[in-house]
């Protein structure tokens, strides 16, 4: 895999298709047929610290091309909307001799604030929600989930290894592991007392009700947990630049979650982190509830 392929692989989400479409339209602006609104929750492709010179060059070159596109065709994007706030943008430059990402984005985007799609106020009665979901008042519930891909299989296995020691430290612990659509629950160890499910309907409600979540570093899930005010451990994949730079920066700004390194997180380390964080009171920065309405208002101006 060369540096360009690695950068694409590291994004690891459907948004790659949108970036490719945006690039295509800027290369072929005459094919634009309608008003075009561009939305994103990160700006700037960044090389990982252990990347080689080729990777650093490819990231900077990709960013430079984007900057050139916007400068040449400033009206191709009828509106560019950042899903977040100006301070959510990393302070790093796009690359050697290129502008700062935050300053450039501030000049070229409107800001909607974060969009959760859910109102945490709907889950303000956690006791009622927990009772509805079948969680007893004396249980300390830990939800472990890695999303819809198979990338998190190793993380699930590591957390499962940590379960016996975590249970010793937290006797009331109830851990539910959600395998997702691409990880066969039968392929995972099943220690006594652990629950493994292939699918959990409306998982977000379980996140709102839990005492702790263990997840990867994806923005949607981690910001949902921040909005709910739930403690969580998050493990960004080692070479996923969006999660390691952009998502991490945003979570740190909200004071949300505890970042973990998979390479150094032994089962004992994870068990200790679970025991320390579960049920811990949080004091996160409030997550705005009107992001979707603000984005809709910006889009509606073009209709």
Short mmCIF file of C-alpha atoms in Angstrom, two decimals:
data_model
loop_
_atom_site.label_atom_id
_atom_site.label_comp_id
_atom_site.label_asym_id
_atom_site.label_seq_id
_atom_site.Cartn_x
_atom_site.Cartn_y
_atom_site.Cartn_z
CA UNK A 1 0.00 0.00 0.00
CA UNK A 2 1.55 3.33 -1.02
CA UNK A 3 1.22 6.57 0.94
CA UNK A 4 -1.83 7.81 -0.97
CA UNK A 5 -3.67 4.51 -0.50
CA UNK A 6 -2.76 4.51 3.18
CA UNK A 7 -4.18 8.00 3.66
CA UNK A 8 -7.44 6.94 2.01
CA UNK A 9 -7.59 3.77 4.09
CA UNK A 10 -6.99 5.71 7.30
CA UNK A 11 -10.13 7.80 6.81
CA UNK A 12 -12.08 4.56 6.90
CA UNK A 13 -15.59 5.93 6.54
CA UNK A 14 -18.14 6.61 3.80
CA UNK A 15 -17.11 10.26 3.69
CA UNK A 16 -14.29 9.27 1.33
CA UNK A 17 -16.90 9.11 -1.41
CA UNK A 18 -17.90 12.72 -0.71
CA UNK A 19 -14.29 13.88 -0.84
CA UNK A 20 -13.85 12.09 -4.19
CA UNK A 21 -17.01 13.71 -5.57
CA UNK A 22 -15.88 17.14 -4.43
CA UNK A 23 -12.50 16.61 -6.06
CA UNK A 24 -14.15 15.46 -9.28
CA UNK A 25 -16.42 18.50 -9.46
CA UNK A 26 -13.50 20.86 -8.95
CA UNK A 27 -11.63 19.11 -11.75
CA UNK A 28 -14.77 19.22 -13.95
CA UNK A 29 -16.71 22.32 -12.84
CA UNK A 30 -18.69 22.45 -16.07
CA UNK A 31 -20.55 19.32 -14.94
CA UNK A 32 -22.17 21.03 -11.98
CA UNK A 33 -25.94 21.04 -12.58
CA UNK A 34 -27.46 22.28 -9.31
CA UNK A 35 -26.71 24.16 -6.12
CA UNK A 36 -23.95 22.33 -4.29
CA UNK A 37 -23.58 22.24 -0.52
CA UNK A 38 -20.48 20.69 1.02
CA UNK A 39 -20.57 19.44 4.63
CA UNK A 40 -17.67 17.97 6.57
CA UNK A 41 -16.62 17.47 10.17
CA UNK A 42 -12.88 17.69 9.56
CA UNK A 43 -10.57 19.63 7.26
CA UNK A 44 -6.98 18.71 6.49
CA UNK A 45 -5.28 15.40 5.75
CA UNK A 46 -2.43 14.93 8.20
CA UNK A 47 0.41 12.39 8.18
CA UNK A 48 0.93 10.20 11.20
CA UNK A 49 4.04 10.84 13.31
CA UNK A 50 5.58 7.53 12.25
CA UNK A 51 4.88 8.18 8.57
CA UNK A 52 7.74 8.49 6.12
CA UNK A 53 8.66 11.46 3.94
CA UNK A 54 6.48 10.16 1.13
CA UNK A 55 3.39 10.15 3.37
CA UNK A 56 4.09 13.69 4.56
CA UNK A 57 4.47 14.81 0.95
CA UNK A 58 1.23 13.12 -0.18
CA UNK A 59 -0.79 14.66 2.67
CA UNK A 60 0.55 18.16 2.02
CA UNK A 61 0.12 17.77 -1.73
CA UNK A 62 -3.49 16.65 -1.30
CA UNK A 63 -4.19 19.65 0.94
CA UNK A 64 -2.48 22.03 -1.48
CA UNK A 65 -4.61 20.72 -4.32
CA UNK A 66 -7.78 21.32 -2.29
CA UNK A 67 -6.69 24.87 -1.46
CA UNK A 68 -5.95 25.49 -5.14
CA UNK A 69 -9.35 24.12 -6.16
CA UNK A 70 -11.20 26.46 -3.80
CA UNK A 71 -9.11 29.43 -4.93
CA UNK A 72 -9.74 28.71 -8.63
CA UNK A 73 -13.46 27.91 -8.31
CA UNK A 74 -14.69 29.74 -5.20
CA UNK A 75 -18.33 29.57 -6.30
CA UNK A 76 -18.44 25.85 -7.07
CA UNK A 77 -19.42 25.15 -3.48
CA UNK A 78 -22.49 27.31 -3.04
CA UNK A 79 -22.08 26.75 0.67
CA UNK A 80 -19.45 24.92 2.71
CA UNK A 81 -20.61 23.94 6.18
CA UNK A 82 -18.39 22.67 8.96
CA UNK A 83 -20.23 20.32 11.31
CA UNK A 84 -18.73 21.70 14.47
CA UNK A 85 -17.28 24.96 15.72
CA UNK A 86 -14.21 26.97 14.79
CA UNK A 87 -12.33 25.81 17.89
CA UNK A 88 -12.97 22.19 16.93
CA UNK A 89 -10.50 22.60 14.09
CA UNK A 90 -6.93 21.49 14.72
CA UNK A 91 -4.34 24.29 14.87
CA UNK A 92 -1.81 22.52 12.64
CA UNK A 93 -0.83 23.80 9.17
CA UNK A 94 -1.90 22.01 6.01
CA UNK A 95 1.77 21.36 5.33
CA UNK A 96 5.10 23.16 4.79
CA UNK A 97 4.45 26.63 3.36
CA UNK A 98 0.66 26.15 3.54
CA UNK A 99 -1.81 28.09 5.71
CA UNK A 100 -3.03 27.07 9.15
CA UNK A 101 -6.01 24.74 8.88
CA UNK A 102 -8.11 26.64 11.42
CA UNK A 103 -7.59 30.07 9.85
CA UNK A 104 -8.22 28.82 6.31
CA UNK A 105 -11.37 26.94 7.34
CA UNK A 106 -12.70 29.95 9.21
CA UNK A 107 -12.37 31.98 6.02
CA UNK A 108 -14.07 29.42 3.77
CA UNK A 109 -16.76 27.72 5.86
CA UNK A 110 -19.92 28.47 7.79
CA UNK A 111 -20.19 26.72 11.16
CA UNK A 112 -23.27 24.76 12.21
CA UNK A 113 -22.07 23.43 15.54
CA UNK A 114 -22.08 19.73 16.25
CA UNK A 115 -25.00 17.66 14.95
CA UNK A 116 -25.97 14.71 17.14
CA UNK A 117 -29.36 13.98 15.62
CA UNK A 118 -30.59 13.32 19.17
CA UNK A 119 -31.63 15.48 22.07
CA UNK A 120 -29.95 14.36 25.31
CA UNK A 121 -32.87 15.90 27.19
CA UNK A 122 -34.99 12.98 25.94
CA UNK A 123 -32.88 10.72 28.18
CA UNK A 124 -32.67 12.96 31.23
CA UNK A 125 -34.54 10.38 33.35
CA UNK A 126 -31.80 7.76 33.32
CA UNK A 127 -33.42 5.65 36.00
CA UNK A 128 -36.55 5.23 33.90
CA UNK A 129 -34.49 4.57 30.79
CA UNK A 130 -32.37 1.95 32.56
CA UNK A 131 -35.48 0.21 33.88
CA UNK A 132 -36.98 0.17 30.39
CA UNK A 133 -33.80 -1.37 28.96
CA UNK A 134 -33.61 -4.01 31.67
CA UNK A 135 -30.73 -2.64 33.75
CA UNK A 136 -31.06 -3.03 37.50
CA UNK A 137 -30.33 -0.07 39.79
CA UNK A 138 -27.47 -1.90 41.49
CA UNK A 139 -25.70 -2.85 38.24
CA UNK A 140 -22.78 -0.92 36.80
CA UNK A 141 -23.32 -1.26 33.07
CA UNK A 142 -20.43 -1.14 30.59
CA UNK A 143 -21.26 -1.15 26.87
CA UNK A 144 -18.44 -2.18 24.53
CA UNK A 145 -18.98 -1.45 20.83
CA UNK A 146 -16.77 -0.90 17.80
CA UNK A 147 -19.23 0.12 15.08
CA UNK A 148 -20.16 -1.55 11.83
CA UNK A 149 -16.74 -2.56 10.49
CA UNK A 150 -14.60 -5.54 11.39
CA UNK A 151 -11.65 -3.33 12.34
CA UNK A 152 -12.49 -3.46 16.04
CA UNK A 153 -12.28 -7.23 16.45
CA UNK A 154 -8.92 -7.05 18.19
CA UNK A 155 -10.21 -4.38 20.57
CA UNK A 156 -13.24 -6.49 21.49
CA UNK A 157 -10.99 -9.45 22.26
CA UNK A 158 -8.67 -7.32 24.39
CA UNK A 159 -11.56 -5.90 26.41
CA UNK A 160 -13.02 -9.38 26.84
CA UNK A 161 -9.65 -10.51 28.20
CA UNK A 162 -9.87 -7.66 30.69
CA UNK A 163 -13.36 -8.61 31.86
CA UNK A 164 -12.48 -11.12 34.62
CA UNK A 165 -10.11 -8.68 36.35
CA UNK A 166 -12.50 -5.77 35.80
CA UNK A 167 -15.26 -7.85 37.39
CA UNK A 168 -13.05 -8.49 40.40
CA UNK A 169 -12.44 -4.76 40.76
CA UNK A 170 -16.10 -3.85 40.12
CA UNK A 171 -18.28 -6.68 41.50
CA UNK A 172 -21.49 -5.06 40.22
CA UNK A 173 -20.10 -4.84 36.68
CA UNK A 174 -22.38 -5.92 33.85
CA UNK A 175 -20.51 -5.84 30.54
CA UNK A 176 -22.30 -6.08 27.21
CA UNK A 177 -20.15 -6.52 24.08
CA UNK A 178 -21.78 -5.57 20.78
CA UNK A 179 -20.07 -7.44 17.97
CA UNK A 180 -21.77 -5.62 15.08
CA UNK A 181 -22.55 -6.93 11.60
CA UNK A 182 -19.04 -7.97 10.53
CA UNK A 183 -17.74 -9.72 13.64
CA UNK A 184 -19.19 -13.14 14.35
CA UNK A 185 -20.07 -13.36 18.07
CA UNK A 186 -19.13 -17.05 17.94
CA UNK A 187 -15.56 -16.03 17.08
CA UNK A 188 -15.18 -14.17 20.38
CA UNK A 189 -14.31 -15.68 23.79
CA UNK A 190 -17.28 -16.07 26.13
CA UNK A 191 -16.11 -15.85 29.75
CA UNK A 192 -18.71 -16.47 32.42
CA UNK A 193 -20.85 -13.44 33.18
CA UNK A 194 -20.09 -11.57 29.95
CA UNK A 195 -22.89 -10.82 27.47
CA UNK A 196 -22.11 -10.77 23.75
CA UNK A 197 -24.72 -9.58 21.28
CA UNK A 198 -24.62 -9.46 17.49
CA UNK A 199 -26.94 -6.46 17.41
CA UNK A 200 -28.53 -4.05 19.86
CA UNK A 201 -31.53 -2.08 18.66
CA UNK A 202 -31.21 1.68 19.24
CA UNK A 203 -27.75 1.31 20.73
CA UNK A 204 -27.64 5.05 21.39
CA UNK A 205 -30.26 4.61 24.13
CA UNK A 206 -28.02 2.06 25.83
CA UNK A 207 -25.14 4.52 25.62
CA UNK A 208 -27.32 7.12 27.31
CA UNK A 209 -28.19 4.66 30.08
CA UNK A 210 -24.78 3.07 30.69
CA UNK A 211 -22.25 3.77 33.42
CA UNK A 212 -19.31 3.43 31.03
CA UNK A 213 -18.73 2.85 27.33
CA UNK A 214 -15.67 1.40 25.62
CA UNK A 215 -15.49 2.38 21.95
CA UNK A 216 -13.19 3.21 19.08
CA UNK A 217 -12.45 6.85 18.32
CA UNK A 218 -15.20 7.65 15.82
CA UNK A 219 -16.65 11.15 16.07
CA UNK A 220 -20.35 10.23 15.96
CA UNK A 221 -20.27 7.75 18.84
CA UNK A 222 -17.85 9.65 21.04
CA UNK A 223 -19.73 12.93 20.67
CA UNK A 224 -23.01 11.15 21.42
CA UNK A 225 -21.44 9.97 24.66
CA UNK A 226 -20.16 13.48 25.34
CA UNK A 227 -23.66 14.88 24.79
CA UNK A 228 -25.08 12.32 27.23
CA UNK A 229 -22.38 13.13 29.77
CA UNK A 230 -21.32 9.49 30.01
CA UNK A 231 -17.77 8.44 30.91
CA UNK A 232 -16.05 6.45 28.16
CA UNK A 233 -12.76 4.97 27.04
CA UNK A 234 -11.89 5.41 23.39
CA UNK A 235 -9.24 3.68 21.31
CA UNK A 236 -8.38 5.40 18.01
CA UNK A 237 -6.86 2.93 15.50
CA UNK A 238 -3.13 3.56 15.34
CA UNK A 239 -2.94 4.94 11.80
CA UNK A 240 -6.35 6.59 11.48
CA UNK A 241 -5.39 10.25 11.13
CA UNK A 242 -8.92 11.60 11.48
CA UNK A 243 -9.49 9.88 14.81
CA UNK A 244 -5.98 10.54 16.13
CA UNK A 245 -5.88 14.24 15.24
CA UNK A 246 -9.29 15.71 14.44
CA UNK A 247 -11.55 13.68 16.73
CA UNK A 248 -9.05 13.68 19.57
CA UNK A 249 -8.73 17.47 19.38
CA UNK A 250 -12.49 17.93 19.51
CA UNK A 251 -12.95 15.54 22.42
CA UNK A 252 -10.19 17.25 24.37
CA UNK A 253 -11.89 20.59 23.79
CA UNK A 254 -15.09 19.18 25.27
CA UNK A 255 -13.13 17.51 28.07
CA UNK A 256 -14.77 14.24 27.09
CA UNK A 257 -13.60 10.66 27.37
CA UNK A 258 -10.32 9.01 28.23
CA UNK A 259 -8.05 8.24 25.32
CA UNK A 260 -6.37 4.84 25.35
CA UNK A 261 -3.55 3.39 23.24
CA UNK A 262 -4.31 -0.12 22.06
CA UNK A 263 -0.61 -1.04 21.86
CA UNK A 264 -0.03 -0.31 25.55
CA UNK A 265 -3.48 -1.19 26.88
CA UNK A 266 -2.95 -4.66 28.30
CA UNK A 267 -5.97 -6.42 29.81
CA UNK A 268 -4.75 -5.30 33.24
CA UNK A 269 -4.52 -1.68 32.09
CA UNK A 270 -8.02 -1.82 30.61
CA UNK A 271 -9.43 -3.42 33.77
CA UNK A 272 -7.90 -0.63 35.86
CA UNK A 273 -9.30 2.02 33.51
CA UNK A 274 -12.77 0.46 33.66
CA UNK A 275 -12.66 0.40 37.46
CA UNK A 276 -11.49 4.02 37.59
CA UNK A 277 -13.89 5.49 35.04
CA UNK A 278 -17.12 3.56 35.49
CA UNK A 279 -19.83 5.74 36.97
CA UNK A 280 -17.45 8.67 37.31
CA UNK A 281 -19.21 12.06 37.40
CA UNK A 282 -18.40 14.09 34.29
CA UNK A 283 -18.15 17.79 33.65
CA UNK A 284 -17.99 17.95 29.86
CA UNK A 285 -18.49 21.11 27.86
CA UNK A 286 -22.16 21.13 26.80
CA UNK A 287 -22.76 19.88 23.27
CA UNK A 288 -25.02 22.19 21.28
CA UNK A 289 -28.47 20.86 20.45
CA UNK A 290 -29.29 23.10 17.50
CA UNK A 291 -26.56 22.05 15.05
CA UNK A 292 -28.97 20.33 12.67
CA UNK A 293 -31.32 23.32 12.64
CA UNK A 294 -28.45 25.70 11.96
CA UNK A 295 -27.17 23.54 9.11
CA UNK A 296 -30.70 23.28 7.67
CA UNK A 297 -31.13 27.04 7.80
CA UNK A 298 -27.86 27.54 5.91
CA UNK A 299 -28.95 25.06 3.25
CA UNK A 300 -32.49 26.42 3.00
CA UNK A 301 -31.14 29.79 1.86
CA UNK A 302 -30.18 28.11 -1.42
CA UNK A 303 -33.58 26.60 -2.16
#
